[in-house]
PDB file of C-alpha atoms in Angstrom:
ATOM      1  CA  MET A 218     -11.711   2.043  18.681  1.00 47.00           C
ATOM      2  CA  ARG A 219     -12.602   5.091  20.723  1.00 54.00           C
ATOM      3  CA  LYS A 220      -9.956   7.803  21.046  1.00 59.00           C
ATOM      4  CA  THR A 221      -8.983   8.380  24.655  1.00 62.00           C
ATOM      5  CA  ASN A 222      -6.508  10.680  26.324  1.00 68.00           C
ATOM      6  CA  ARG A 223      -4.755   8.241  28.622  1.00 80.00           C
ATOM      7  CA  PRO A 224      -0.969   8.589  28.883  1.00 81.00           C
ATOM      8  CA  ALA A 225      -0.621   5.181  27.221  1.00 89.00           C
ATOM      9  CA  ASP A 226      -2.359   6.598  24.160  1.00 87.00           C
ATOM     10  CA  ILE A 227       0.553   8.983  23.574  1.00 87.00           C
ATOM     11  CA  TYR A 228       2.947   6.065  23.501  1.00 88.00           C
ATOM     12  CA  LEU A 229       0.698   4.050  21.210  1.00 89.00           C
ATOM     13  CA  ARG A 230       0.373   7.021  18.825  1.00 87.00           C
ATOM     14  CA  PHE A 231       4.169   7.338  18.906  1.00 88.00           C
ATOM     15  CA  LEU A 232       4.557   3.674  17.943  1.00 86.00           C
ATOM     16  CA  GLN A 233       2.095   4.148  15.100  1.00 87.00           C
ATOM     17  CA  LEU A 234       3.997   7.185  13.824  1.00 86.00           C
ATOM     18  CA  THR A 235       7.339   5.394  13.991  1.00 83.00           C
ATOM     19  CA  GLU A 236       5.995   2.646  11.749  1.00 82.00           C
ATOM     20  CA  VAL A 237       6.071   5.186   8.929  1.00 77.00           C
ATOM     21  CA  ILE A 238       9.752   5.894   9.616  1.00 73.00           C
ATOM     22  CA  HIS A 239      10.584   2.207   9.769  1.00 70.00           C
ATOM     23  CA  GLY A 240       8.631   1.657   6.554  1.00 68.00           C
ATOM     24  CA  LYS A 241      10.801   4.190   4.700  1.00 69.00           C
ATOM     25  CA  PRO A 242      14.248   3.780   6.211  1.00 66.00           C
ATOM     26  CA  SER A 243      17.041   6.057   5.061  1.00 75.00           C
ATOM     27  CA  LEU A 244      19.493   3.455   6.377  1.00 84.00           C
ATOM     28  CA  PRO A 245      19.360  -0.345   6.440  1.00 89.00           C
ATOM     29  CA  PRO A 246      17.294  -1.576   9.397  1.00 89.00           C
ATOM     30  CA  LEU A 247      18.918  -2.638  12.627  1.00 91.00           C
ATOM     31  CA  LYS A 248      18.424  -5.843  14.555  1.00 93.00           C
ATOM     32  CA  PRO A 249      17.081  -5.451  18.129  1.00 93.00           C
ATOM     33  CA  LEU A 250      20.516  -5.773  19.746  1.00 95.00           C
ATOM     34  CA  GLU A 251      21.924  -3.234  17.288  1.00 95.00           C
ATOM     35  CA  GLU A 252      19.115  -0.840  18.227  1.00 93.00           C
ATOM     36  CA  SER A 253      20.065  -1.225  21.897  1.00 95.00           C
ATOM     37  CA  ILE A 254      23.681  -0.509  21.064  1.00 96.00           C
ATOM     38  CA  LEU A 255      22.674   2.506  18.965  1.00 96.00           C
ATOM     39  CA  ASP A 256      20.614   3.889  21.843  1.00 96.00           C
ATOM     40  CA  PHE A 257      23.550   3.378  24.207  1.00 97.00           C
ATOM     41  CA  VAL A 258      25.938   5.160  21.832  1.00 97.00           C
ATOM     42  CA  ALA A 259      23.435   8.005  21.411  1.00 97.00           C
ATOM     43  CA  ARG A 260      23.014   8.430  25.179  1.00 96.00           C
ATOM     44  CA  ALA A 261      26.787   8.435  25.678  1.00 96.00           C
ATOM     45  CA  GLY A 262      27.151  11.068  22.973  1.00 94.00           C
ATOM     46  CA  GLN A 263      24.364  13.171  24.484  1.00 94.00           C
ATOM     47  CA  ALA A 264      26.188  13.065  27.834  1.00 96.00           C
ATOM     48  CA  ASN A 265      29.482  14.001  26.117  1.00 94.00           C
ATOM     49  CA  GLU A 266      30.998  10.731  27.311  1.00 92.00           C
ATOM     50  CA  ARG A 267      33.781   9.120  25.336  1.00 89.00           C
ATOM     51  CA  LEU A 268      32.882   5.623  24.202  1.00 94.00           C
ATOM     52  CA  SER A 269      35.593   3.498  22.663  1.00 94.00           C
ATOM     53  CA  VAL A 270      35.212   0.123  20.997  1.00 93.00           C
ATOM     54  CA  ARG A 271      36.988  -1.395  23.998  1.00 92.00           C
ATOM     55  CA  ASP A 272      34.519   0.302  26.388  1.00 93.00           C
ATOM     56  CA  MET A 273      31.633  -1.076  24.372  1.00 95.00           C
ATOM     57  CA  MET A 274      33.036  -4.592  24.255  1.00 92.00           C
ATOM     58  CA  ALA A 275      33.265  -4.567  28.070  1.00 93.00           C
ATOM     59  CA  ARG A 276      29.483  -4.076  28.382  1.00 93.00           C
ATOM     60  CA  ASP A 277      28.109  -7.451  29.481  1.00 93.00           C
ATOM     61  CA  GLU A 278      24.493  -6.524  28.685  1.00 94.00           C
ATOM     62  CA  PHE A 279      25.252  -6.604  24.951  1.00 95.00           C
ATOM     63  CA  GLY A 280      26.768 -10.080  24.945  1.00 94.00           C
ATOM     64  CA  SER A 281      30.248 -11.393  24.413  1.00 95.00           C
ATOM     65  CA  PRO A 282      33.038  -9.123  23.146  1.00 94.00           C
ATOM     66  CA  ALA A 283      33.037 -11.053  19.862  1.00 94.00           C
ATOM     67  CA  ALA A 284      29.278 -10.544  19.428  1.00 94.00           C
ATOM     68  CA  ILE A 285      29.565  -6.831  20.225  1.00 95.00           C
ATOM     69  CA  HIS A 286      32.468  -6.459  17.801  1.00 94.00           C
ATOM     70  CA  GLY A 287      30.364  -8.122  15.092  1.00 96.00           C
ATOM     71  CA  LYS A 288      27.431  -5.778  15.764  1.00 96.00           C
ATOM     72  CA  ILE A 289      29.679  -2.720  15.666  1.00 96.00           C
ATOM     73  CA  LYS A 290      31.086  -3.872  12.337  1.00 96.00           C
ATOM     74  CA  SER A 291      27.572  -4.465  10.969  1.00 96.00           C
ATOM     75  CA  MET A 292      26.331  -1.085  12.191  1.00 97.00           C
ATOM     76  CA  ARG A 293      29.292   0.662  10.550  1.00 97.00           C
ATOM     77  CA  GLN A 294      28.594  -1.087   7.252  1.00 97.00           C
ATOM     78  CA  LYS A 295      24.919  -0.081   7.475  1.00 96.00           C
ATOM     79  CA  GLY A 296      25.922   3.559   8.080  1.00 96.00           C
ATOM     80  CA  TRP A 297      24.594   4.005  11.631  1.00 97.00           C
ATOM     81  CA  ILE A 298      27.877   4.535  13.477  1.00 97.00           C
ATOM     82  CA  MET A 299      31.420   5.534  12.656  1.00 97.00           C
ATOM     83  CA  LEU A 300      34.750   5.076  14.352  1.00 96.00           C
ATOM     84  CA  THR A 301      36.962   8.085  14.889  1.00 93.00           C
ATOM     85  CA  ASP A 302      40.580   8.294  15.966  1.00 90.00           C
ATOM     86  CA  THR A 303      41.640   9.195  19.485  1.00 83.00           C
ATOM     87  CA  GLU A 304      45.030  10.332  20.780  1.00 84.00           C
ATOM     88  CA  ASP A 305      45.888   6.607  21.005  1.00 82.00           C
ATOM     89  CA  ALA A 306      45.826   5.238  17.441  1.00 79.00           C
ATOM     90  CA  ARG A 307      44.918   1.787  18.802  1.00 81.00           C
ATOM     91  CA  ARG A 308      41.668   3.065  20.322  1.00 89.00           C
ATOM     92  CA  LYS A 309      38.695   4.132  18.248  1.00 92.00           C
ATOM     93  CA  GLN A 310      35.820   6.280  19.437  1.00 95.00           C
ATOM     94  CA  ILE A 311      32.265   5.193  18.506  1.00 97.00           C
ATOM     95  CA  GLU A 312      30.027   8.008  17.267  1.00 96.00           C
ATOM     96  CA  LEU A 313      26.716   8.335  15.471  1.00 97.00           C
ATOM     97  CA  THR A 314      26.767   9.185  11.785  1.00 97.00           C
ATOM     98  CA  GLN A 315      24.899  12.188  10.446  1.00 96.00           C
ATOM     99  CA  ALA A 316      22.273   9.805   9.040  1.00 94.00           C
ATOM    100  CA  ALA A 317      21.756   8.276  12.503  1.00 94.00           C
ATOM    101  CA  LEU A 318      21.330  11.744  14.006  1.00 95.00           C
ATOM    102  CA  LEU A 319      18.719  12.537  11.350  1.00 92.00           C
ATOM    103  CA  HIS A 320      16.917   9.307  12.292  1.00 90.00           C
ATOM    104  CA  PHE A 321      16.759  10.470  15.923  1.00 92.00           C
ATOM    105  CA  ASP A 322      15.467  13.849  14.700  1.00 93.00           C
ATOM    106  CA  LYS A 323      12.614  12.032  12.943  1.00 90.00           C
ATOM    107  CA  LEU A 324      11.830  10.024  16.075  1.00 91.00           C
ATOM    108  CA  SER A 325      11.764  13.241  18.102  1.00 92.00           C
ATOM    109  CA  LYS A 326       9.232  14.718  15.707  1.00 92.00           C
ATOM    110  CA  CYS A 327       7.101  11.592  16.181  1.00 90.00           C
ATOM    111  CA  ILE A 328       7.168  12.112  19.940  1.00 90.00           C
ATOM    112  CA  VAL A 329       6.042  15.715  19.608  1.00 91.00           C
ATOM    113  CA  GLN A 330       3.309  14.769  17.154  1.00 89.00           C
ATOM    114  CA  ALA A 331       2.128  11.906  19.392  1.00 88.00           C
ATOM    115  CA  THR A 332       1.595  14.297  22.297  1.00 88.00           C
ATOM    116  CA  LYS A 333      -0.870  16.358  20.298  1.00 85.00           C
ATOM    117  CA  VAL A 334      -4.359  15.282  21.243  1.00 69.00           C
ATOM    118  CA  PRO A 335      -6.243  13.987  18.183  1.00 63.00           C
ATOM    119  CA  LYS A 336      -9.485  15.731  17.356  1.00 62.00           C
TER     120      LYS A 336
END
């Protein structure tokens, strides 16, 4: 296959680089819906938005409240997210763990590396 410099090539190189990360996970792998939830939690955190379990369970795009609750529980057990207390002891805030943040750091490095034109 001939190396080209189309914008799609950057994305394809990124996918290739992320295969290495997924091949050596520091945390148990996530299912596709869990990945979507993780991305949502990460974006909320990046925007300094508070995201409670109740807020998350109200998101229709992730399925029923029971399904979302099950995914949150699974993601906590796998070490991707954590629940922290709020001023209301009945409400828990969803946040990324340090290991999840390190995973996003690795993905960011893949993006930067993918943008470098191969020789």
